[in-house]
Each structure stands twice: as C-alpha cells, then as structure tokens.
C-alpha cells in the first residue's frame, strides 16, 4: 500500500500485527532497491519503506537537506505508522541515516541491519568529490552523473550478467529531480561522524557487506563490527556496494538467520 506521510511516499506490505522492519534506501536510489527483501520478508513481517525526501517519488522542495532533516523524516514516519520498536535496515546513505537515528533515538528500535555503509563522515577528499558531483549535475544535467555513480556501485558479476537490470536502475534514477539529488549530496557532505556512538549500540545488529564493495569495503565494515556490542558480520560474495540487489538470496538468508537467531 502506498501512502503519503509528511509529503513523503511511504510503502507498506504485510500485516501490521507482525514484527516491523523499516527500510531506508541508498543514494541515488529509491524504495524499489529493497523489492527482493520486502517480497520475501513481507510474508511474515510488516515491511515499511519510503522514498527519502528529494529522491524517487518524494518531492525535493528547496533541496536544503541535512542528515538531521532525513532523521526527522524517519522519526515522523515511525510516529505516523505507530511503529513500536521496529528493526531498522539501512544501506549506505540509508545507513548514515540509520546510524544517526540509533545515536539520537536508540530507544525507538529493537534491532538494526546495516548494509554497505560506514560511520565516518566524509574526509576532505570525499567532500570535494561531492562538490564536483554537484558542479557536474549543474553543468551536464543529472543523467551522466547518475550513470557513472550507479555503475561504480555494482560489482563485476552484476555488470556483466545483469546489464539490462542495471540500465533500468540507471534510467529510473536519471528521472529524479536534480534538486533532490544535489540536496542529498549536500546532506552526506555535511553529516556527522557517528563512530564514537557505535559502542553504545546495544541491540542485535547485523552488518552486511559486498565482497567487492569499493565504496564501503569489508575492512571498513569489519571495524564497525568490532565496535558494536551485539554485532554479526556477513560478507556477500561476488557483490559490490548494492548487495540487496546484487545477491538478494544471500542477503535475504542473512536477514532471516539474524531474525531467527535473535528471536525477532
Ligand atoms: C549510497 O549508496 O547511498 C552512496 O554510495 C553513499 C555515498 O555516496 O556515500
């Protein structure tokens, strides 16, 4: 079911009596990146996903976003959907939002799933890359930026064997509002470092990382794993940064095993 909350497009599947999972997508994608997980987990969980402000179907407005405003949006969805301690599942930028949400309102979640993400803020080189991305979008329009960014996210296997699927994702994201995409880049550029809070995360936490992820590689996620008290780490073979799309079966299995093991 699709509804609008605080102007954002929110999607729900599964019975609202069951354990809820809220999915927060990466950049520059929309809620569709979780389709394979929601189809599987929606059989016995209540799955909530949404398009982050400025991406997918959610309006960009003035594009003046911060990571804090993205967490405000998440909080409003939790309230409006009356989600009682859901499992929070975020990938990459969705992971940045999730990590800040866990720091700011830890009591709101029963467990966390962090996919292909990092707790460190952008360093100077990273900030300059974001600035160059914004400049490129202004100069060339959105499509060339999106094509290069998304192609770089995927591992070799997917690029070689699922090229048609990859092109569809690129086409879909190329239709986003450039104001929203630039706003997300600014929000990521200016986000806080959440590393010092990792040791305070005291709920079962699953970390998932693609073996060939070059944006948030396994050693980076293993460092996070060592800092979180109740953490598990699963590496997905033959996958890059977009593990839920690249190897949905193994990602779904990792999530299922995690839910069973922790009685969630
Ligand atoms: C993402 O997948 O959300 C992005 O790669 C995050 C980033 O650019 O830092």
CSV table of C-alpha atoms in Angstrom, one decimal, residues 11 15 19 67 88 90 104 109 134-135 161 167 201 223 231 234 238 255:
chain,number,residue,atom,x,y,z
A,11,UNK,CA,5.0,1.9,1.2
A,15,UNK,CA,0.3,-7.4,8.5
A,19,UNK,CA,7.3,-7.5,13.7
A,67,UNK,CA,21.2,14.2,7.6
A,88,UNK,CA,15.9,-0.5,11.3
A,90,UNK,CA,19.6,0.9,6.0
A,104,UNK,CA,19.7,10.2,18.5
A,109,UNK,CA,14.5,0.3,17.6
A,134,UNK,CA,27.1,18.9,-7.7
A,135,UNK,CA,29.0,21.0,-10.2
A,161,UNK,CA,25.4,-10.7,-16.3
A,167,UNK,CA,20.4,0.0,-17.2
A,201,UNK,CA,24.5,0.5,20.1
A,223,UNK,CA,35.9,-2.1,12.1
A,231,UNK,CA,27.0,-7.4,16.1
A,234,UNK,CA,28.2,-11.3,6.9
A,238,UNK,CA,30.6,-11.6,-5.8
A,255,UNK,CA,18.5,-11.4,7.4
